[in-house]
Short mmCIF file of N, CA and C in Angstrom, two decimals:
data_model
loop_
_atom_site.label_atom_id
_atom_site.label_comp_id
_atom_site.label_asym_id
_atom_site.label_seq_id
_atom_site.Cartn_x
_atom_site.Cartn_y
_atom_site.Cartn_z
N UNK A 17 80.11 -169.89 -26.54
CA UNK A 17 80.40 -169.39 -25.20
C UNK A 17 80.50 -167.87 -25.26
N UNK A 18 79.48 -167.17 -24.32
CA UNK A 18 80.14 -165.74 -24.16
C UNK A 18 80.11 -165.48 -23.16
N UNK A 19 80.67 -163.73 -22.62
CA UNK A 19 80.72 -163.34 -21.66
C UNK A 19 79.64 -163.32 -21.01
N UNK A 20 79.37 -163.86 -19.65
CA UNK A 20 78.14 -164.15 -18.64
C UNK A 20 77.66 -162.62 -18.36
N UNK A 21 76.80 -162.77 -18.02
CA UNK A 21 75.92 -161.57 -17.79
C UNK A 21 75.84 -161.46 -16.31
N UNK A 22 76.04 -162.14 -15.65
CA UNK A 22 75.64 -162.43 -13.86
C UNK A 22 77.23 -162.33 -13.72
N UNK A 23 78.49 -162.04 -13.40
CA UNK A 23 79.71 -162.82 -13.46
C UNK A 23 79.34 -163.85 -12.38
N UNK A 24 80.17 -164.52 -11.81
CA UNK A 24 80.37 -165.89 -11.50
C UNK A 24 81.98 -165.90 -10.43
N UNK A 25 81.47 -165.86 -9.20
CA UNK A 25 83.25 -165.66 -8.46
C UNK A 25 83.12 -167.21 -8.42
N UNK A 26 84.97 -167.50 -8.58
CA UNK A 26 85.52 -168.84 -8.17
C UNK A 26 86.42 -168.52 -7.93
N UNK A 27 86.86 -169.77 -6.81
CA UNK A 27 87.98 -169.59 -6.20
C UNK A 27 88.71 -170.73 -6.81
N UNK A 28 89.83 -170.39 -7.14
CA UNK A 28 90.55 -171.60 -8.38
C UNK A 28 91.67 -172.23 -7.03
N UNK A 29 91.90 -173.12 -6.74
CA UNK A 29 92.74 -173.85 -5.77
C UNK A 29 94.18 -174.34 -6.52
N UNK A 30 94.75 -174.00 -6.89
CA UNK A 30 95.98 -174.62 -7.69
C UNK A 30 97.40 -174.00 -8.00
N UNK A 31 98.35 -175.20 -7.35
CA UNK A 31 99.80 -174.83 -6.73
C UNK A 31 100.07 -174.14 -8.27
N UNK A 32 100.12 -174.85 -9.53
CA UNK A 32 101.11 -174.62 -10.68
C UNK A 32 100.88 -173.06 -11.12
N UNK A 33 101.69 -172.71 -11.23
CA UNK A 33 101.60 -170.63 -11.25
C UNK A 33 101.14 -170.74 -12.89
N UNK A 34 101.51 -171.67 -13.56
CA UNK A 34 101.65 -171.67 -15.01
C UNK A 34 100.03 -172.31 -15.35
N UNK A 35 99.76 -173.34 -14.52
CA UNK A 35 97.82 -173.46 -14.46
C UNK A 35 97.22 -172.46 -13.99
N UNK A 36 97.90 -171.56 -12.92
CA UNK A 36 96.27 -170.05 -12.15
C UNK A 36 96.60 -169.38 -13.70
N UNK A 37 97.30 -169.04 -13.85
CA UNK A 37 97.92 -168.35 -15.06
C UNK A 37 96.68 -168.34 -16.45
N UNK A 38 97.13 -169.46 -16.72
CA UNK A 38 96.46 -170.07 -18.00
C UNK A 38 94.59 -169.91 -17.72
N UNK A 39 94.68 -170.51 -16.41
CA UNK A 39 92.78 -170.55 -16.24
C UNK A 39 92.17 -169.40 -15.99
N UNK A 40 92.67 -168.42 -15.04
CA UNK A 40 92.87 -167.17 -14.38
C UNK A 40 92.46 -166.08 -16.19
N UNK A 41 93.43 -166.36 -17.07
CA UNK A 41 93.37 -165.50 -18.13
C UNK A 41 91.81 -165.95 -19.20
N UNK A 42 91.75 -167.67 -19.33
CA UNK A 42 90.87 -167.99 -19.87
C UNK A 42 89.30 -167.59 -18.94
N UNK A 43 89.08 -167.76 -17.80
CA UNK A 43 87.77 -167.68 -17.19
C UNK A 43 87.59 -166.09 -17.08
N UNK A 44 88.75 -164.88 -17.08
CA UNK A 44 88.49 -163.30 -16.91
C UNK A 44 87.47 -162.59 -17.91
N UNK A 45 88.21 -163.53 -18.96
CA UNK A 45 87.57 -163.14 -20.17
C UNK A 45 86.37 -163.18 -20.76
N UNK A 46 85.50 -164.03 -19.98
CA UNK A 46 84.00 -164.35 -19.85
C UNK A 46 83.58 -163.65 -19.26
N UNK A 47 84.11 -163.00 -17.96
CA UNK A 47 83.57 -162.67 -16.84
C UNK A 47 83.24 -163.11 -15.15
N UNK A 48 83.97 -163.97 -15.49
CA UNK A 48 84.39 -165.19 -14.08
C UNK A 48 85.25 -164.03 -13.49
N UNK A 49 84.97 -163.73 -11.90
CA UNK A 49 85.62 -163.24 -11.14
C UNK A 49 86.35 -164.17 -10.14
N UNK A 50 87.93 -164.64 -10.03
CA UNK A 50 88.96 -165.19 -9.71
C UNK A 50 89.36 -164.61 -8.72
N UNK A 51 89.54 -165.99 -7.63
CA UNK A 51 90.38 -165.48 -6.27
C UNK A 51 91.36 -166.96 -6.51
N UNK A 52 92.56 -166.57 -6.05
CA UNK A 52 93.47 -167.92 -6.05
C UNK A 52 93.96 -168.32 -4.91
N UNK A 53 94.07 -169.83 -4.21
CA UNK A 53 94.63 -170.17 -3.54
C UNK A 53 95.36 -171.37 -3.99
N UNK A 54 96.71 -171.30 -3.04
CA UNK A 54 98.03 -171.86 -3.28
C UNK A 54 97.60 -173.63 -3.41
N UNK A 55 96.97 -173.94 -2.40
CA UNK A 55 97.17 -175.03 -1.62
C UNK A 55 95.33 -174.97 -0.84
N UNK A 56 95.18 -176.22 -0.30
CA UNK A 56 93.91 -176.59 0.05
C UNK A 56 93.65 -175.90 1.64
N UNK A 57 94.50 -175.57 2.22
CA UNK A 57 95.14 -174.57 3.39
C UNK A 57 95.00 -173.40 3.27
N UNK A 58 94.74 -172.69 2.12
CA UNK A 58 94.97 -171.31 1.80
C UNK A 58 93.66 -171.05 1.22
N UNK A 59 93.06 -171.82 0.91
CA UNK A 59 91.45 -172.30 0.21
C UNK A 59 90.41 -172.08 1.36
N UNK A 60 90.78 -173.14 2.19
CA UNK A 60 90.00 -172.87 4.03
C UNK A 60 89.73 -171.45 4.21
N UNK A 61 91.38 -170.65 4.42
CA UNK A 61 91.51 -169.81 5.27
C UNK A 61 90.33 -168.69 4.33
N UNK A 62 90.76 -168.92 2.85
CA UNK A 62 89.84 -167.91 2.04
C UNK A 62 88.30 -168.19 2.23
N UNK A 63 87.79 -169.74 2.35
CA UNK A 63 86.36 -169.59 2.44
C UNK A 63 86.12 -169.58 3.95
N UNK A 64 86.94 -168.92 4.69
CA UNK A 64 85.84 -168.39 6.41
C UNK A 64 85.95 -167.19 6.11
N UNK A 65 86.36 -166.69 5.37
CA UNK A 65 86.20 -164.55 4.93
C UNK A 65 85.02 -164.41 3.80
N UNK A 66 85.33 -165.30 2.71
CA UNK A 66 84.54 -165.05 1.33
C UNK A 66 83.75 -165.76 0.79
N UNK A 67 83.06 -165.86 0.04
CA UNK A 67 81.86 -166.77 -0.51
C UNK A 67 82.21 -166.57 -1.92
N UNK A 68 81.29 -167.69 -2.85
CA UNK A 68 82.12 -168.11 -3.96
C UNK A 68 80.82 -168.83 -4.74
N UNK A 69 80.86 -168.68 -5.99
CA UNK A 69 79.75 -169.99 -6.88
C UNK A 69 80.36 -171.45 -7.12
N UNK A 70 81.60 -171.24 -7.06
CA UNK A 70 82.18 -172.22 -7.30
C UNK A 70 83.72 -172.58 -6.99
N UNK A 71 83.90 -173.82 -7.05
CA UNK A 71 85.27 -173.98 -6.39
C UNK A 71 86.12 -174.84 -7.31
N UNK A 72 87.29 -174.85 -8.60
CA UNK A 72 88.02 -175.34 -8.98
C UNK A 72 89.51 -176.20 -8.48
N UNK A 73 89.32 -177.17 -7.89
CA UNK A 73 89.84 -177.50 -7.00
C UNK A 73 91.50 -178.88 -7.67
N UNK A 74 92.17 -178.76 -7.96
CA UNK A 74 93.34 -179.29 -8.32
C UNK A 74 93.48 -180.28 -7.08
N UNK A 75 94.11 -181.58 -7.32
CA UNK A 75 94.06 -182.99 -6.50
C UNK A 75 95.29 -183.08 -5.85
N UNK A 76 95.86 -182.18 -6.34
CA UNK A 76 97.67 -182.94 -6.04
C UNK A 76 98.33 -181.47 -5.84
N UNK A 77 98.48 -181.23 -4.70
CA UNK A 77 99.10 -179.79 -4.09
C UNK A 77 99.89 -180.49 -2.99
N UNK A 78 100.69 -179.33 -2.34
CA UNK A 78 101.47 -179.54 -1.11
C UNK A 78 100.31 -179.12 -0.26
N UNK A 79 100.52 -179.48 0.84
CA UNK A 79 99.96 -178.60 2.46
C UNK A 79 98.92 -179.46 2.22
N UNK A 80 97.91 -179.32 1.52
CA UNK A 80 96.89 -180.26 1.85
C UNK A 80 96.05 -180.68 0.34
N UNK A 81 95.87 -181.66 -0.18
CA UNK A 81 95.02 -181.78 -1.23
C UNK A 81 94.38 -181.87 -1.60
N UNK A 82 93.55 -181.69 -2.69
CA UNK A 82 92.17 -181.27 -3.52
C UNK A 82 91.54 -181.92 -2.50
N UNK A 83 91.73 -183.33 -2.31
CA UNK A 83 90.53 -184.55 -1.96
C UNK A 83 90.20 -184.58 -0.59
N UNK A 84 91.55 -183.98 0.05
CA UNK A 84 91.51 -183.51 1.76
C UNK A 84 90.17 -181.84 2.03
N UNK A 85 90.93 -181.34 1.13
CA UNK A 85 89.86 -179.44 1.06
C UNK A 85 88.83 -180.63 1.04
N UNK A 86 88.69 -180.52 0.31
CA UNK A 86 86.88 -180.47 -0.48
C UNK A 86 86.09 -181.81 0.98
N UNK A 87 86.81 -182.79 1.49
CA UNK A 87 85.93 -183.39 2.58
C UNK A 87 86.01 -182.09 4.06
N UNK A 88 86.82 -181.67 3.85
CA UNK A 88 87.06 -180.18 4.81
C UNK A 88 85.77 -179.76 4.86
N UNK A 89 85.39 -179.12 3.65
CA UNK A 89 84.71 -178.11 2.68
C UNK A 89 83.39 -178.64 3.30
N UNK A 90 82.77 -179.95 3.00
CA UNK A 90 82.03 -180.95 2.97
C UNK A 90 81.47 -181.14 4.47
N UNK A 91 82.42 -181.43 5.88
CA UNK A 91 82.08 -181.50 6.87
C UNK A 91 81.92 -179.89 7.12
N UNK A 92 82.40 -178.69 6.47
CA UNK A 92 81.69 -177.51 7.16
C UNK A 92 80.33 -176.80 6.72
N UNK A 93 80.07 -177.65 5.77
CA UNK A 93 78.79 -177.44 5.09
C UNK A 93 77.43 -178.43 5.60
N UNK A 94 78.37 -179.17 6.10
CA UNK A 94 77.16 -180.18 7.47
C UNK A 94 76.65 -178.82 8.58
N UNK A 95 77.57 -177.76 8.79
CA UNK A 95 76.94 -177.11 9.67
C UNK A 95 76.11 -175.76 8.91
N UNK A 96 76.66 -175.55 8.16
CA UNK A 96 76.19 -173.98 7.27
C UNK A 96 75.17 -174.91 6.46
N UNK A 97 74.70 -175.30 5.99
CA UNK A 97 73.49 -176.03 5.24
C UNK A 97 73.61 -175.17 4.15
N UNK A 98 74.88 -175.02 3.58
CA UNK A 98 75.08 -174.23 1.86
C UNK A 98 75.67 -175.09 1.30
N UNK A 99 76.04 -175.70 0.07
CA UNK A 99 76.84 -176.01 -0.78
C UNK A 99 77.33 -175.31 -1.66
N UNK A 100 78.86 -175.80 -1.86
CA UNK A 100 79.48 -175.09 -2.18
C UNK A 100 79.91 -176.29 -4.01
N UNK A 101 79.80 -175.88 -4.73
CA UNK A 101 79.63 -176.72 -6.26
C UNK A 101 81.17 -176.51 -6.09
N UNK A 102 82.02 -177.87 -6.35
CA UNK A 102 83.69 -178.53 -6.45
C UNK A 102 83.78 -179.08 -7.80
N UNK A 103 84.75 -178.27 -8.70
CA UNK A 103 85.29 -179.16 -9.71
C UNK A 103 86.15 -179.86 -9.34
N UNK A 104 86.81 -180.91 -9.67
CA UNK A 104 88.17 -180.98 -9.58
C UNK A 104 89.10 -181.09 -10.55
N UNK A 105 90.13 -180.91 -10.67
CA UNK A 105 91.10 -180.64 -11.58
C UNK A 105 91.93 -181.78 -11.47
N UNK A 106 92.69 -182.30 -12.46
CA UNK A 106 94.07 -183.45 -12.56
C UNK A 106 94.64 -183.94 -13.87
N UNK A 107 95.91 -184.28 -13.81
CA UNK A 107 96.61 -184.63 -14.98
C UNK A 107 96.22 -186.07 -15.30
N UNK A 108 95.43 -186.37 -14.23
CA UNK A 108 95.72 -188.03 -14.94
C UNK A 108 93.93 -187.84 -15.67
N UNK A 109 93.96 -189.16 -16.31
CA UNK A 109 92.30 -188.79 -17.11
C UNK A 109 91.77 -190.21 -16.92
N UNK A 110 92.10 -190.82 -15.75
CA UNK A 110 91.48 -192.30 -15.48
C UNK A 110 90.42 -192.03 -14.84
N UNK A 111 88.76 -193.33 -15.58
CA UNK A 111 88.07 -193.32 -14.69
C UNK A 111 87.70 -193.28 -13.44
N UNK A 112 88.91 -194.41 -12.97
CA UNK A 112 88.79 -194.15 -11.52
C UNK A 112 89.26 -192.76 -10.40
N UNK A 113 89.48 -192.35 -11.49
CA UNK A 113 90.29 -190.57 -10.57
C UNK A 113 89.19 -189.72 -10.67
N UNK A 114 87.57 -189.96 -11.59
CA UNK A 114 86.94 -189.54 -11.77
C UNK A 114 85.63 -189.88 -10.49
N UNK A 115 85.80 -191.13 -10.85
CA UNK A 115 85.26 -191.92 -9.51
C UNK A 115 85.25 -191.66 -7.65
N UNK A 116 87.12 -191.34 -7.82
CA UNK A 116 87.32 -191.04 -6.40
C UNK A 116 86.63 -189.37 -6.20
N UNK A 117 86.91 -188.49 -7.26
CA UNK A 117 86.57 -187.37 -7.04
C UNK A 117 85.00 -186.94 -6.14
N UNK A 118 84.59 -187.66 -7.14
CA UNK A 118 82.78 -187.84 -6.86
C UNK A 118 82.62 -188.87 -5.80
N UNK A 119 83.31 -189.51 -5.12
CA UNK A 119 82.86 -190.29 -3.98
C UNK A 119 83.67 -189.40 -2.27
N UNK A 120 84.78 -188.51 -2.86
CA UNK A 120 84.79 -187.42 -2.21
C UNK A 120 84.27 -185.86 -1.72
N UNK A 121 83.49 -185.92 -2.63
CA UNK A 121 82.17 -184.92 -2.61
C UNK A 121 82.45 -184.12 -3.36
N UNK A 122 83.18 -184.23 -4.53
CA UNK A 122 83.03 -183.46 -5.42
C UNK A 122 82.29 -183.31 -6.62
N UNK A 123 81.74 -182.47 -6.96
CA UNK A 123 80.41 -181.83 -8.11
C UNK A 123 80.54 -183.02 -9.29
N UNK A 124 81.52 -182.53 -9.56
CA UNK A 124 82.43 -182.87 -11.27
C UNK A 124 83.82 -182.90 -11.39
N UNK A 125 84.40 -183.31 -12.28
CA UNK A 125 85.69 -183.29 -12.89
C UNK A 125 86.76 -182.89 -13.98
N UNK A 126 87.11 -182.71 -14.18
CA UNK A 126 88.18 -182.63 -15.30
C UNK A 126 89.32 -182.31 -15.37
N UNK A 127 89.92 -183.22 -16.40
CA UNK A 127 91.60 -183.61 -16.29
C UNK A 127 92.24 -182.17 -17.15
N UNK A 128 93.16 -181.56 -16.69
CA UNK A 128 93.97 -181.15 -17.84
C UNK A 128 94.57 -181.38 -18.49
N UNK A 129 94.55 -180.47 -19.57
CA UNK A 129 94.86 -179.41 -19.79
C UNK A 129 93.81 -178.69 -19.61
N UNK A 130 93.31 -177.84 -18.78
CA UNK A 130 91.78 -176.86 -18.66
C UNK A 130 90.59 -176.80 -19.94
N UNK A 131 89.99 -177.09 -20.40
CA UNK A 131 89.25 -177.14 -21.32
C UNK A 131 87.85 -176.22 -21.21
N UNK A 132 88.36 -175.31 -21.58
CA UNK A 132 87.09 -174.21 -21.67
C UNK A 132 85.29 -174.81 -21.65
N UNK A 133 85.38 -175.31 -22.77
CA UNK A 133 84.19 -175.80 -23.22
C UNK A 133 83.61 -176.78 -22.93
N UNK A 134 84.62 -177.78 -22.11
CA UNK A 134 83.95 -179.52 -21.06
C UNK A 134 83.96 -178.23 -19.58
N UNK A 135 84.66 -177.16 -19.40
CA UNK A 135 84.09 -176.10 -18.22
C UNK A 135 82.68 -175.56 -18.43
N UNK A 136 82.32 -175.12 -19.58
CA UNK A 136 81.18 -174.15 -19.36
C UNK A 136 79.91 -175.46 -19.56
N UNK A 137 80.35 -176.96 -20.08
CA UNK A 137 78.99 -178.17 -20.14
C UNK A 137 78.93 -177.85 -18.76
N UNK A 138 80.13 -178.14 -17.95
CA UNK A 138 80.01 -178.64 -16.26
C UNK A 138 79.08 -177.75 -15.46
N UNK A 139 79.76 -176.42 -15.59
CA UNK A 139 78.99 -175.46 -14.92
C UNK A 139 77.26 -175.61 -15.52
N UNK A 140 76.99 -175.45 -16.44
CA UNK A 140 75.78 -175.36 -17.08
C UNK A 140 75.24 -176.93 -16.21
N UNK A 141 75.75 -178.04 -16.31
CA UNK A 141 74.90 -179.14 -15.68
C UNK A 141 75.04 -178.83 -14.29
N UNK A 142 75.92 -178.35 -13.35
CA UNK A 142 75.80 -177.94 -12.11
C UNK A 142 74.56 -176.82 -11.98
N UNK A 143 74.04 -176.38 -12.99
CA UNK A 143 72.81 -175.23 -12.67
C UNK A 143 73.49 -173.74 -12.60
N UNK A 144 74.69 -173.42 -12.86
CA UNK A 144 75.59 -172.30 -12.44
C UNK A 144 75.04 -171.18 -13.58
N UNK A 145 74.71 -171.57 -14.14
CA UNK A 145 74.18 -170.68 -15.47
C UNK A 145 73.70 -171.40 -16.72
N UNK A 146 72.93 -170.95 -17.55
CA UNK A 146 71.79 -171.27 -18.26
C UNK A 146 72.21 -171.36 -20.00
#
């Protein structure tokens, strides 16, 4: 893995200060340019101002959650004809949490603890870089 040559903005969605923290420090360091929102509410308000390659999206927040954003996300992209590529993030590591993700319109998955390197397979099979 090295630092990208193109950087790469994402908007990381996730309540735990101690997860933006941890991912925030691991993705800078490549060259991933990071915007954070609290909650799936604060995610919205950021994508009607900003645009993004990608969206790291955590399942289990207050105000609104991963699985609520991302069908949000999903019906406003019925009108903008862009997609917007959704990881999602979660503690649990059951198939079926993998399942619901992707039948909610999300890209891909993965459980934490953040894993650098099942991040840069994902992105690379999403087409995000080469």
């Amino acid at each position: 893995m090295q630092k990208l040559q193109n950087p790469l903005s994402v908007l990381l969605v996730e309540d735990n200060v101690l997860n933006q923290k941890l991912i925030f420090l691991n993705l800078s360091k490549y060259g991933f340019i990071i915007d954070i929102a609290n909650n799936g509410q604060e995610a919205l308000d950021k994508l009607e101002v900003n645009t993004y390659d990608l969206i790291l999206m955590d399942l289990m927040m207050p105000i609104m959650d991963g699985l609520e954003t991302t069908v949000a996300i999903r019906d406003q992209e019925k009108i903008t004809k862009k997609h917007m590529p959704i990881i999602g993030l979660t503690a649990n590591t059951y198939d079926a949490d993998r399942d619901k993700c992707l039948a909610y319109g999300m890209d891909e998955y993965m459980a934490k603890p953040f894993d650098l390197k099942e991040f840069f397979t994902n992105i690379t099979n999403l087409g995000l870089i080469k």
